[in-house]
mmCIF file of C-alpha atoms in Angstrom:
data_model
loop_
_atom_site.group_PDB
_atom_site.id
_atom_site.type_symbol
_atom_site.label_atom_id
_atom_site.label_comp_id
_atom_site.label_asym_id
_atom_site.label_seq_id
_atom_site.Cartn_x
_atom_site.Cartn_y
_atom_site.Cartn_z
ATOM 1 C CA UNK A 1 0.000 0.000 0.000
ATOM 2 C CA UNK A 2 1.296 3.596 -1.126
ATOM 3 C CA UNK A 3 1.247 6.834 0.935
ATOM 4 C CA UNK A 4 1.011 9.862 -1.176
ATOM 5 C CA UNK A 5 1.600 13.165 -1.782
ATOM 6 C CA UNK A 6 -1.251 14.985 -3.685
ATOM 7 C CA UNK A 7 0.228 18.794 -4.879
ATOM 8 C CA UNK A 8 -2.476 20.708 -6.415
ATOM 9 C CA UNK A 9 -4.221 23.954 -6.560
ATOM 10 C CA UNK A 10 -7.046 25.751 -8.070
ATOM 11 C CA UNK A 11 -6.789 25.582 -11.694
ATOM 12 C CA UNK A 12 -5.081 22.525 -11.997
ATOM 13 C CA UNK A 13 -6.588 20.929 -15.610
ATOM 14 C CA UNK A 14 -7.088 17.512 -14.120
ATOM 15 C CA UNK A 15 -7.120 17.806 -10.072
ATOM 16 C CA UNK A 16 -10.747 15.898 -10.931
ATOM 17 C CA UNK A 17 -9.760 12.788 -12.267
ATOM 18 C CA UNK A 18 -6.579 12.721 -10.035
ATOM 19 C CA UNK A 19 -8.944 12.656 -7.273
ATOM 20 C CA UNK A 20 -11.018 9.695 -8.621
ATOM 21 C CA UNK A 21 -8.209 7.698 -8.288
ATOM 22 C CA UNK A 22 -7.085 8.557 -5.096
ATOM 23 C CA UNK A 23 -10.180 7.490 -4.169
ATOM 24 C CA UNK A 24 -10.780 4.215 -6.269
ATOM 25 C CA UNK A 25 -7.082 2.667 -6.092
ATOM 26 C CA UNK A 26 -6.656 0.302 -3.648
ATOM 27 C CA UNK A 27 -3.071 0.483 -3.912
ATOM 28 C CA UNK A 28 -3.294 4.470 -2.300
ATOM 29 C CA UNK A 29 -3.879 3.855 1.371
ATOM 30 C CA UNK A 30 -3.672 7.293 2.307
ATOM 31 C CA UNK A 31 -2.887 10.914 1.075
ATOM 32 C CA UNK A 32 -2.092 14.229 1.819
ATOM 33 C CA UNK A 33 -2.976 17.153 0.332
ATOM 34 C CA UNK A 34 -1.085 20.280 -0.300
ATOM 35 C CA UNK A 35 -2.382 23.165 -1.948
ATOM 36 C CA UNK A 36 -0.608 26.873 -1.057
ATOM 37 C CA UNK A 37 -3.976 28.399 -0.971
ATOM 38 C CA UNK A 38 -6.483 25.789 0.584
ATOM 39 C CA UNK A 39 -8.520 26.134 -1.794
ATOM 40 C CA UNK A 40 -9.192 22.310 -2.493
ATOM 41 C CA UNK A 41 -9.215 21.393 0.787
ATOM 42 C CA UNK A 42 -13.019 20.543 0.937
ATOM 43 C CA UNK A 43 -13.542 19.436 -2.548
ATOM 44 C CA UNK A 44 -10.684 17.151 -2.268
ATOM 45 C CA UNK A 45 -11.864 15.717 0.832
ATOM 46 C CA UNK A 46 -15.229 15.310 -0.377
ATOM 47 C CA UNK A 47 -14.285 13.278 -3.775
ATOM 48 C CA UNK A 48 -11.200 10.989 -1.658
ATOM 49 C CA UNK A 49 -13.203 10.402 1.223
ATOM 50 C CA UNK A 50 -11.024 8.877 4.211
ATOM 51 C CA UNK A 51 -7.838 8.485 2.169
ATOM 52 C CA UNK A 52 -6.988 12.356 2.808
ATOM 53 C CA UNK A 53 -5.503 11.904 5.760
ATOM 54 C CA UNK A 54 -3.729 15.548 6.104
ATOM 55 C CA UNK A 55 -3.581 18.685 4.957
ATOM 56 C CA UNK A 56 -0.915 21.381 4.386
ATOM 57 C CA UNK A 57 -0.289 24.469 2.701
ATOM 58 C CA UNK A 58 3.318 23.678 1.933
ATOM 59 C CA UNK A 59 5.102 21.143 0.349
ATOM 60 C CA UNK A 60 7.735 21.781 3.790
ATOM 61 C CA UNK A 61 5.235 21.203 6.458
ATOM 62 C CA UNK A 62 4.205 18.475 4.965
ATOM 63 C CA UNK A 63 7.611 16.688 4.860
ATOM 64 C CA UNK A 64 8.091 17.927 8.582
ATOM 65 C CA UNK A 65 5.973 15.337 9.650
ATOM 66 C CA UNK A 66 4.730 12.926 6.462
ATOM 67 C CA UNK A 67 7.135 11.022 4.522
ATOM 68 C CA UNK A 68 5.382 9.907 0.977
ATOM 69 C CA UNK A 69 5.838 6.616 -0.879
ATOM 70 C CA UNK A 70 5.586 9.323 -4.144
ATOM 71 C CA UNK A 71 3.922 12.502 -5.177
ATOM 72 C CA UNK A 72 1.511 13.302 -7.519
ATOM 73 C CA UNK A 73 1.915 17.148 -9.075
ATOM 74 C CA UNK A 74 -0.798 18.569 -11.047
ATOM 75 C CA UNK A 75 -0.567 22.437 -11.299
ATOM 76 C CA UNK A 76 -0.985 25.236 -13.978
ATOM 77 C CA UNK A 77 2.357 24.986 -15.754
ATOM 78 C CA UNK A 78 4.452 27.824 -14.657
ATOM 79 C CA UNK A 79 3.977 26.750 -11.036
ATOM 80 C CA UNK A 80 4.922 23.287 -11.216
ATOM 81 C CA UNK A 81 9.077 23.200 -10.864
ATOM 82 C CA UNK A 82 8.497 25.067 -7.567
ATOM 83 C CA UNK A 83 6.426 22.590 -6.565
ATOM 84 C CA UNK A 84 8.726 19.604 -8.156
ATOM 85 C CA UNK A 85 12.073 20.848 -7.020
ATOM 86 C CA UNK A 86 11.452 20.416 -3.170
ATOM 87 C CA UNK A 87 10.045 16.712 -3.636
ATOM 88 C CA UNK A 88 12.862 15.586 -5.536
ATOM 89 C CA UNK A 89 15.345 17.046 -3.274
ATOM 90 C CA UNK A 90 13.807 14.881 -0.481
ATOM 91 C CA UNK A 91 14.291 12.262 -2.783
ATOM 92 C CA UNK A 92 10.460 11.644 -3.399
ATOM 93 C CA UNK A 93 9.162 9.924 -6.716
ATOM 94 C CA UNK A 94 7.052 12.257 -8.534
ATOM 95 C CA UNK A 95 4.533 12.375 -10.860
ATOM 96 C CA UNK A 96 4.232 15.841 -12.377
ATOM 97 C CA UNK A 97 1.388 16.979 -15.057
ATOM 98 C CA UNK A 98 1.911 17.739 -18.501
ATOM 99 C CA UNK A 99 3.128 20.259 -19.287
ATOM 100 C CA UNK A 100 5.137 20.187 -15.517
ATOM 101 C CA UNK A 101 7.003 23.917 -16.625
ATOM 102 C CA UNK A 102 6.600 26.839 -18.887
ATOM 103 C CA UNK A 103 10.460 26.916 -19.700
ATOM 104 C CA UNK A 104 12.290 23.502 -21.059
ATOM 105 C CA UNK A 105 15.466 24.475 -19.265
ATOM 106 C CA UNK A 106 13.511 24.058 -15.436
ATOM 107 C CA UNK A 107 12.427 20.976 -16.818
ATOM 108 C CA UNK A 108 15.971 19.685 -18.248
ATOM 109 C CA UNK A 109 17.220 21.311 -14.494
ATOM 110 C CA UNK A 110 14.402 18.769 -12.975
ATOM 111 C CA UNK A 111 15.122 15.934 -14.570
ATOM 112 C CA UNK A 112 18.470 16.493 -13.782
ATOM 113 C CA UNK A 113 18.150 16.651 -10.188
ATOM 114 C CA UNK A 114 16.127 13.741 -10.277
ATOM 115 C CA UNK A 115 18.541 11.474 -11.708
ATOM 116 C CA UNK A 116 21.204 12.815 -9.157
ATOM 117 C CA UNK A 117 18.422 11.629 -6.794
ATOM 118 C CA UNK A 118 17.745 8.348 -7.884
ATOM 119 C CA UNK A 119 13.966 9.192 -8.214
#
């Protein structure tokens, strides 16, 4: 059983159907959510049910006291390697939404990083 990280935030083109699977895949036994505003808090709650076991409103407080199997990133584009960056550092696996930057350099910088990782 995975413990995730779900990254999102208002906007986010596919937050929806990320949700649905949080919620539906038995291999996700839990998740928190981070969103810089809070606002997906409720909704997210509402459409994973139980699985949502946290919330925070930084990718940092969450890794003060949750450690995640991986983390799923869906964000508008030119938000994303902020959001990336910090995971990977930690050495977290991440899934990051298409397109994951505005600039192909912070992407090529990313995947970088996460080779020198090993995630």
């Amino acid at each position: 059983m995975a413990a995730i990280a779900f990254v999102t935030e208002k906007g986010a083109s596919h937050r929806p159907a990320y949700q649905i699977a949080i919620r539906d895949l038995d291999l996700i036994e839990r998740a928190v959510l981070v969103d810089t505003g809070g606002t997906t808090f409720d909704e997210t709650r509402e459409k994973c049910g139980d699985k949502i076991t946290g919330s925070e409103t930084s990718i940092e407080s969450m890794l003060d006291g949750f450690r995640p199997d991986m983390a799923i990133v869906t964000m508008k584009a030119a938000h994303g390697p902020s959001a990336i960056r910090p995971l990977l550092e930690a050495g977290i696996h991440v899934m990051a939404e298409k397109p994951a930057c505005t600039d192909p350099a912070d992407f090529a910088e990313l995947a970088e990083l996460a080779e020198q990782r090993g995630v």
